PDB file of C-alpha atoms and ligand atoms in Angstrom:
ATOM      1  CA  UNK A   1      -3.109   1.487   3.770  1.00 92.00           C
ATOM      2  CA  UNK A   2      -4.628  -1.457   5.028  1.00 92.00           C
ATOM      3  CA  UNK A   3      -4.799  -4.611   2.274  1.00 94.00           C
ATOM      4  CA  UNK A   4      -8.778  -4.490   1.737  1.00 93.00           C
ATOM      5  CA  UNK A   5      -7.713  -1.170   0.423  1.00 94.00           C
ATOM      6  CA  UNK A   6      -5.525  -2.466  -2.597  1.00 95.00           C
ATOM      7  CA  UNK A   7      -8.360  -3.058  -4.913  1.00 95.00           C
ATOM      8  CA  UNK A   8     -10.197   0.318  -4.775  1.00 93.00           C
ATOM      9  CA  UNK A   9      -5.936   1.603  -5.065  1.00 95.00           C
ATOM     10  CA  UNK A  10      -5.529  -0.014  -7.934  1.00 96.00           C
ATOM     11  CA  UNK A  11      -8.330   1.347  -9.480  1.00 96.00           C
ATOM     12  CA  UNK A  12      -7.545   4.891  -8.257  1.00 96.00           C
ATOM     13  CA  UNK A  13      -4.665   4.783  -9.564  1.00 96.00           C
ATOM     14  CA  UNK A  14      -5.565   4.188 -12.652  1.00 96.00           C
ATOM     15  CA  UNK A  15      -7.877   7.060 -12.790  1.00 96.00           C
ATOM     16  CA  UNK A  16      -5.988   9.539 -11.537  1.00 96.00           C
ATOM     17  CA  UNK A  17      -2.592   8.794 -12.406  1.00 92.00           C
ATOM     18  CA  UNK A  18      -3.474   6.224 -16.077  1.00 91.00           C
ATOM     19  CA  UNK A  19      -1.195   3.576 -14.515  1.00 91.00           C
ATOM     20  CA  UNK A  20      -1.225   1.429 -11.530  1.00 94.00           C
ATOM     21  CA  UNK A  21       1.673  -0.870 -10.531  1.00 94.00           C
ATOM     22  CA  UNK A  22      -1.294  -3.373  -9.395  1.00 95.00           C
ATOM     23  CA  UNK A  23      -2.777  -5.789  -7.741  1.00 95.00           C
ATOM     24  CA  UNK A  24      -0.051  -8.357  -6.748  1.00 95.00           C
ATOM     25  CA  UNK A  25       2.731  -5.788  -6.704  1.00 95.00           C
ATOM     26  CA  UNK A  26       1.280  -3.675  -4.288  1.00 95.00           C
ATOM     27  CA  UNK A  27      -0.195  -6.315  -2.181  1.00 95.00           C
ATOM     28  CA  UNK A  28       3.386  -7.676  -1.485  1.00 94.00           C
ATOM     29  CA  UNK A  29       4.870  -4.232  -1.073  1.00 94.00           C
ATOM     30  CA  UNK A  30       2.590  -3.681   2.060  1.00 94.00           C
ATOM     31  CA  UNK A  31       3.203  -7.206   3.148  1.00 93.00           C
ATOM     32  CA  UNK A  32       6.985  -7.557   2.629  1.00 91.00           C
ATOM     33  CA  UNK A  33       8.488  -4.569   1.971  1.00 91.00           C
ATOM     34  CA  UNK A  34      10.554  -1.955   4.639  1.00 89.00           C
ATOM     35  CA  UNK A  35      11.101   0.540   2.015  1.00 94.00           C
ATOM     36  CA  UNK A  36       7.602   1.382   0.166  1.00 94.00           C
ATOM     37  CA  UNK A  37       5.351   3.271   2.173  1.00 95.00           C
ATOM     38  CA  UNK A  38       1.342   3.602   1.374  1.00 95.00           C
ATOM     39  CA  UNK A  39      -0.653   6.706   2.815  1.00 96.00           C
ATOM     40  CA  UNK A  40      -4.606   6.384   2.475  1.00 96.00           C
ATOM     41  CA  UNK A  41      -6.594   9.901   3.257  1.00 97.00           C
ATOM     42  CA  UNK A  42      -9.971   8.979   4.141  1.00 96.00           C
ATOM     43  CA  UNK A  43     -13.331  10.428   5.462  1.00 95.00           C
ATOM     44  CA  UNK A  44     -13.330   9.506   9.144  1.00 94.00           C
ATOM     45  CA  UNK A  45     -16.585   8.477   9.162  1.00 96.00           C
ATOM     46  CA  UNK A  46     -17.515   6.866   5.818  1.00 94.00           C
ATOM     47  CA  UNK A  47     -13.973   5.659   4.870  1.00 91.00           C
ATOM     48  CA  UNK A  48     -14.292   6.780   1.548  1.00 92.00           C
ATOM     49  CA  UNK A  49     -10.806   7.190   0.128  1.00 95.00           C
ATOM     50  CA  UNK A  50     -10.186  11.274  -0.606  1.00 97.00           C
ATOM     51  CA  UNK A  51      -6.057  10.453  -1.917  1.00 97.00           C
ATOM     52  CA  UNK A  52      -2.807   8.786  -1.928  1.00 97.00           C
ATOM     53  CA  UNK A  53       0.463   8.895  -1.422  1.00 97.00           C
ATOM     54  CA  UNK A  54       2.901   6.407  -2.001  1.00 96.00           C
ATOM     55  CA  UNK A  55       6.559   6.686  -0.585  1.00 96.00           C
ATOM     56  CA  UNK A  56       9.828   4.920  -0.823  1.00 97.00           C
ATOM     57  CA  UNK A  57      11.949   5.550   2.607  1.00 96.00           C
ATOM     58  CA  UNK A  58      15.298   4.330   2.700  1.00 96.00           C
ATOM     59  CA  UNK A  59      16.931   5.790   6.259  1.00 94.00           C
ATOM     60  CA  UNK A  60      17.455   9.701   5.580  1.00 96.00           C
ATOM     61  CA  UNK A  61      15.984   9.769   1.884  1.00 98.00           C
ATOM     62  CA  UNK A  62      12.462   9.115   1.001  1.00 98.00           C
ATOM     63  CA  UNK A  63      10.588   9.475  -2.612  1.00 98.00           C
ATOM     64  CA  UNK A  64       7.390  10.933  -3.260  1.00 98.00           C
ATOM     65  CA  UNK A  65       6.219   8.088  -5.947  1.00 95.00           C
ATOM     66  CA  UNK A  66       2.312   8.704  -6.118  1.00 94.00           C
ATOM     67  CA  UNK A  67       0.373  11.605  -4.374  1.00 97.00           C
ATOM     68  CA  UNK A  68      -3.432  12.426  -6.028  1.00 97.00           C
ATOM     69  CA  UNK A  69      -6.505  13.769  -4.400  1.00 98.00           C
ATOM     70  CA  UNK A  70      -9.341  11.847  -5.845  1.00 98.00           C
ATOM     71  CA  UNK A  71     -11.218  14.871  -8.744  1.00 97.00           C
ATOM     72  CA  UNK A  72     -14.106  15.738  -6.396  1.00 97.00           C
ATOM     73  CA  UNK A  73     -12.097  16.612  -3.139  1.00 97.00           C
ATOM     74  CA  UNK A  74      -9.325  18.704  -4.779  1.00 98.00           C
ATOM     75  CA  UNK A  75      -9.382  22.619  -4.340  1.00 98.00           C
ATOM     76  CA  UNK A  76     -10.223  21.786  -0.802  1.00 98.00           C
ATOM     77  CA  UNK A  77      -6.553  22.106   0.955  1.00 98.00           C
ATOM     78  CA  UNK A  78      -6.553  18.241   1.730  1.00 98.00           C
ATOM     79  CA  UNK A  79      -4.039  17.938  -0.492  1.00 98.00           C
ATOM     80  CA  UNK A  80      -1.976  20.728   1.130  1.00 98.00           C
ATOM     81  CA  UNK A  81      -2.628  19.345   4.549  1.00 98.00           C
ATOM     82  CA  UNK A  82      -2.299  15.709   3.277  1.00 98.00           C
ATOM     83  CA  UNK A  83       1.153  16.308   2.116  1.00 98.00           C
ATOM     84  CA  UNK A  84       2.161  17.996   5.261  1.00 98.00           C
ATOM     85  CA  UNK A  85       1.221  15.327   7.424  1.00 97.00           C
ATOM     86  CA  UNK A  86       3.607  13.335   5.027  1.00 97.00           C
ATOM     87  CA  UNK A  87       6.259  15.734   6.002  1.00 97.00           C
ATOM     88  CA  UNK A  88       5.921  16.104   9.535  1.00 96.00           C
ATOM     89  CA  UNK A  89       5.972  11.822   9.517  1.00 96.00           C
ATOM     90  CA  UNK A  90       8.871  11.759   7.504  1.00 97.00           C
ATOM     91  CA  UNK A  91      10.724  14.712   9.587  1.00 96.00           C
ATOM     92  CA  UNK A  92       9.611  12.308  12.783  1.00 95.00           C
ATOM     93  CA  UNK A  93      11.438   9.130  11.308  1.00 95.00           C
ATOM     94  CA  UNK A  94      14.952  10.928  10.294  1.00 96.00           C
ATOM     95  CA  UNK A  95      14.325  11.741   6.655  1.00 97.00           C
ATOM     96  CA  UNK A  96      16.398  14.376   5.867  1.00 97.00           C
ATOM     97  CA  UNK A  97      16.227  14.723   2.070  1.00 98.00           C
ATOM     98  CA  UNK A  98      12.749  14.262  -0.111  1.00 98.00           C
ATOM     99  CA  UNK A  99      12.888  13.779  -3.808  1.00 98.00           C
ATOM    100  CA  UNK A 100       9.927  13.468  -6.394  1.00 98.00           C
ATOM    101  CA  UNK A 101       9.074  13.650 -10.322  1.00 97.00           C
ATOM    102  CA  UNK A 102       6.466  15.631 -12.142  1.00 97.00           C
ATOM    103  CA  UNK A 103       5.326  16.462 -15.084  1.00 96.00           C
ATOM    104  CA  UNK A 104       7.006  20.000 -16.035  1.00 97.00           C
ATOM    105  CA  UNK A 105       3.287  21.215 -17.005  1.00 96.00           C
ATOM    106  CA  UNK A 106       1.444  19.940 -13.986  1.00 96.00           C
ATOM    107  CA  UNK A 107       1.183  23.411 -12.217  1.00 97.00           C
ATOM    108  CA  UNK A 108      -1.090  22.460  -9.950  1.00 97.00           C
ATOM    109  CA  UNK A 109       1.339  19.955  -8.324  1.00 98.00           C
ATOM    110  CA  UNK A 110       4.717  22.011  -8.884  1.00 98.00           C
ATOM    111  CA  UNK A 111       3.181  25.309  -7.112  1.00 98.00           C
ATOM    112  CA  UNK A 112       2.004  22.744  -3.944  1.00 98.00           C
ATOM    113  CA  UNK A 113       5.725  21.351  -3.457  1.00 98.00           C
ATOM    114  CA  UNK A 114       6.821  24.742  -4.012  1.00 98.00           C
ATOM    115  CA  UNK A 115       4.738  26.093  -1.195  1.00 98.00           C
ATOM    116  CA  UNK A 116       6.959  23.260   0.958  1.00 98.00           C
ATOM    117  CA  UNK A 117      10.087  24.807  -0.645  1.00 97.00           C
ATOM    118  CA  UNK A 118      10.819  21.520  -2.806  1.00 98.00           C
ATOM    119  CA  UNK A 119      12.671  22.957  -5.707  1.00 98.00           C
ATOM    120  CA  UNK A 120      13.017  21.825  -9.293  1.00 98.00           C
ATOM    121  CA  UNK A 121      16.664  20.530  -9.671  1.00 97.00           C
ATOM    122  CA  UNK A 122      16.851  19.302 -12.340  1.00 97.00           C
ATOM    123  CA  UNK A 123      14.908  18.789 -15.838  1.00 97.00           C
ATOM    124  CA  UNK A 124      14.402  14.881 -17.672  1.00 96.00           C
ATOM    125  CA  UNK A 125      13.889  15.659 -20.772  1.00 96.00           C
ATOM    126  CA  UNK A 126      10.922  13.189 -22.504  1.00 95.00           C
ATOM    127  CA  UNK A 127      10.444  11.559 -19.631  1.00 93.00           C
ATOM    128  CA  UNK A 128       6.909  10.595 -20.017  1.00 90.00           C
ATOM    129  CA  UNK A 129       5.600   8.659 -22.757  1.00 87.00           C
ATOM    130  CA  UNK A 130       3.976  11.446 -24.356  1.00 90.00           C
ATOM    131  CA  UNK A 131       7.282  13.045 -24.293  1.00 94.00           C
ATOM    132  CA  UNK A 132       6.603  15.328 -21.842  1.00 95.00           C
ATOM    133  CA  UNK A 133       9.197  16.660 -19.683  1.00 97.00           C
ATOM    134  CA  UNK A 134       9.602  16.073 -16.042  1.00 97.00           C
ATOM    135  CA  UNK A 135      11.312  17.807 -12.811  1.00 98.00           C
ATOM    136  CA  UNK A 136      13.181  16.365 -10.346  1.00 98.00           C
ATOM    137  CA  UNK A 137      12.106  18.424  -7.110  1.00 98.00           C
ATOM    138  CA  UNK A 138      14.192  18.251  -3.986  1.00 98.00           C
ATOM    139  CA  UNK A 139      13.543  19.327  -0.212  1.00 98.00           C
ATOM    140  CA  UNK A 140      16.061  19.339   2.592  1.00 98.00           C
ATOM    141  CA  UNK A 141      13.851  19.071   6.103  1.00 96.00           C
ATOM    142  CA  UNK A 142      14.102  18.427   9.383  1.00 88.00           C
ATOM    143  CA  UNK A 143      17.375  20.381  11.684  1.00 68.00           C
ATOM    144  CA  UNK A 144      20.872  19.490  11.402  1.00 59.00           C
TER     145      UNK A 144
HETATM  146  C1  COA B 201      -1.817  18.123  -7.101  1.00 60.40           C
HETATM  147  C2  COA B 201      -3.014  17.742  -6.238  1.00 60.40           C
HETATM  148  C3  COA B 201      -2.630  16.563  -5.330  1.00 60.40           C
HETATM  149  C4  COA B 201      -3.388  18.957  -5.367  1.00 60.40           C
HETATM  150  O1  COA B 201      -4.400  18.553  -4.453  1.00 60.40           O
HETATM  151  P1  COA B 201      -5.534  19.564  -3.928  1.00 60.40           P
HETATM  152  O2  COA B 201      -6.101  18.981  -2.686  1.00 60.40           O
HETATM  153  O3  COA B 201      -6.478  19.892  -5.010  1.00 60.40           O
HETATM  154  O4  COA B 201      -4.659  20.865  -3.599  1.00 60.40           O
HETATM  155  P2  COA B 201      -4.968  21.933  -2.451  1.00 60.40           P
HETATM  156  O5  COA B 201      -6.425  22.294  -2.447  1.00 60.40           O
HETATM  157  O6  COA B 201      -4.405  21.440  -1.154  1.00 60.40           O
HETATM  158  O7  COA B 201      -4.128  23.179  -2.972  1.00 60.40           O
HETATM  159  C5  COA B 201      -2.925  23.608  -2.349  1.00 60.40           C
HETATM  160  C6  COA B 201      -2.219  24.579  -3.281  1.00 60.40           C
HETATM  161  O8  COA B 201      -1.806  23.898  -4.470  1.00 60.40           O
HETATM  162  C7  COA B 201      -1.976  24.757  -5.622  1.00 60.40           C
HETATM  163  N1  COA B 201      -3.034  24.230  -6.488  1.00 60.40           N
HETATM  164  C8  COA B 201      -3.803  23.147  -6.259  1.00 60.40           C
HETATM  165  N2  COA B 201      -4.642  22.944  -7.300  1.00 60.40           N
HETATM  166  C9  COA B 201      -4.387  23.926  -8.204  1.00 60.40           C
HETATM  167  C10 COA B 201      -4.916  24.243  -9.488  1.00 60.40           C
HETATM  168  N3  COA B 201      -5.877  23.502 -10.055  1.00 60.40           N
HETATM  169  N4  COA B 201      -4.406  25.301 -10.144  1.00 60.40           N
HETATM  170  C11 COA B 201      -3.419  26.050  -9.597  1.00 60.40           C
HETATM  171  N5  COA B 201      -2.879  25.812  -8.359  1.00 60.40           N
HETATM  172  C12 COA B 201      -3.365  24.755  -7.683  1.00 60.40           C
HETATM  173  C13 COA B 201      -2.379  26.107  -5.063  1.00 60.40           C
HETATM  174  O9  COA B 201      -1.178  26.816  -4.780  1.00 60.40           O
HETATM  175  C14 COA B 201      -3.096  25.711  -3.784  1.00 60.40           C
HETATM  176  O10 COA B 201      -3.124  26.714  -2.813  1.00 60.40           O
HETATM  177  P3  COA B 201      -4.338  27.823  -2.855  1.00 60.40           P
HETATM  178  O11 COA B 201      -5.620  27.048  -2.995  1.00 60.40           O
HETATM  179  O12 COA B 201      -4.201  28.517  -1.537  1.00 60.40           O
HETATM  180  O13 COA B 201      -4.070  28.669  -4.054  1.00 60.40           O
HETATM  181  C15 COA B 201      -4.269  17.397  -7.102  1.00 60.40           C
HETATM  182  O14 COA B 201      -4.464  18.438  -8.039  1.00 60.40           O
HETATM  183  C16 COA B 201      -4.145  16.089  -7.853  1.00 60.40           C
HETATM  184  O15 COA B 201      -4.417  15.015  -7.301  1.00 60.40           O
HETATM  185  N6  COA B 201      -3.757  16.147  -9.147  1.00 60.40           N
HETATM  186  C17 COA B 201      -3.701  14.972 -10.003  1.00 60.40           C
HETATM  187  C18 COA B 201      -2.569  14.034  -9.647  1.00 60.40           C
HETATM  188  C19 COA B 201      -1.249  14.760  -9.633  1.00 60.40           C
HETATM  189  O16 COA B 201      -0.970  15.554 -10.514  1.00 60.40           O
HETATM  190  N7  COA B 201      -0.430  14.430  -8.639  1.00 60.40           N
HETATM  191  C20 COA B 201       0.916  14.955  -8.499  1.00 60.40           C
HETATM  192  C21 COA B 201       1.839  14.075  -9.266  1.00 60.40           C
HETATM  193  S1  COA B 201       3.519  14.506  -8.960  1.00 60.40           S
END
């Protein structure tokens, strides 16, 4: 993600995900931080943002924070491919173990991880504000 990007982020974010850590925060993630990570999937040609993923690497562990494909593009397999371009980076730079949260009832989401063999490992209970519940998915990759 470059930073002319932040602003149409932020307001991605928001629409996909109802929350956006903003502005400022992410502008001096990209600029000063080692450990947050910010994936764009665009159009080649027009630019236009199709999703996002946001990471947090630390050596052999990495979180899946964010990860949306914007409404109009899902159903398409970007996501699928997106998120295995993810992989395949993460593999390339020694992550070893992935981790991410979601919401227990977004099926959607759980049967894509699933189809990378993340697995749910455990359950936090009213995790969301709604008091949903949410899994904590985990996938070993990469050899020994
Ligand atoms: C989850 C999300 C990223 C999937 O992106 P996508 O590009 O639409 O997904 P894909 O087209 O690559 O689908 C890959 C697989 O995921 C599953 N899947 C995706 N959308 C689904 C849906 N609406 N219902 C059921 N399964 C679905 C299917 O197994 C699908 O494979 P198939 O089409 O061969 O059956 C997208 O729905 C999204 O942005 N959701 C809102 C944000 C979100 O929930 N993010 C995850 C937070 S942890």
């Amino acid at each position: 993600m470059r930073i002319s990007d932040v602003a149409s982020i932020v307001k991605y974010d928001t629409i996909m995900l109802g929350e956006t850590l903003g502005d400022e925060t992410i502008k001096s993630h990209l600029e000063n931080s080692d450990l947050m990570k910010y994936l764009i999937m665009e159009d080649k040609d027009t630019k236009e943002v199709i999703g996002q993923i946001s990471l947090w690497i630390d050596e052999d562990k990495a979180q899946i924070n964010n990860f949306y494909i914007l409404k109009k593009f899902q159903r398409m397999h970007l996501g699928k491919a997106f998120l295995e371009y993810v992989l395949k980076y993460l593999d390339s730079i020694g992550v070893k173990e992935i981790t991410l949260e979601v919401r227990s009832t977004n099926e959607p989401a759980i049967k894509l991880y699933e189809s990378f063999q993340f697995k749910a490992v455990t359950i936090r209970k009213n995790y969301y504000s709604n008091g949903d519940n949410a899994y904590l998915m985990y996938v070993s990759i990469g050899s020994e």
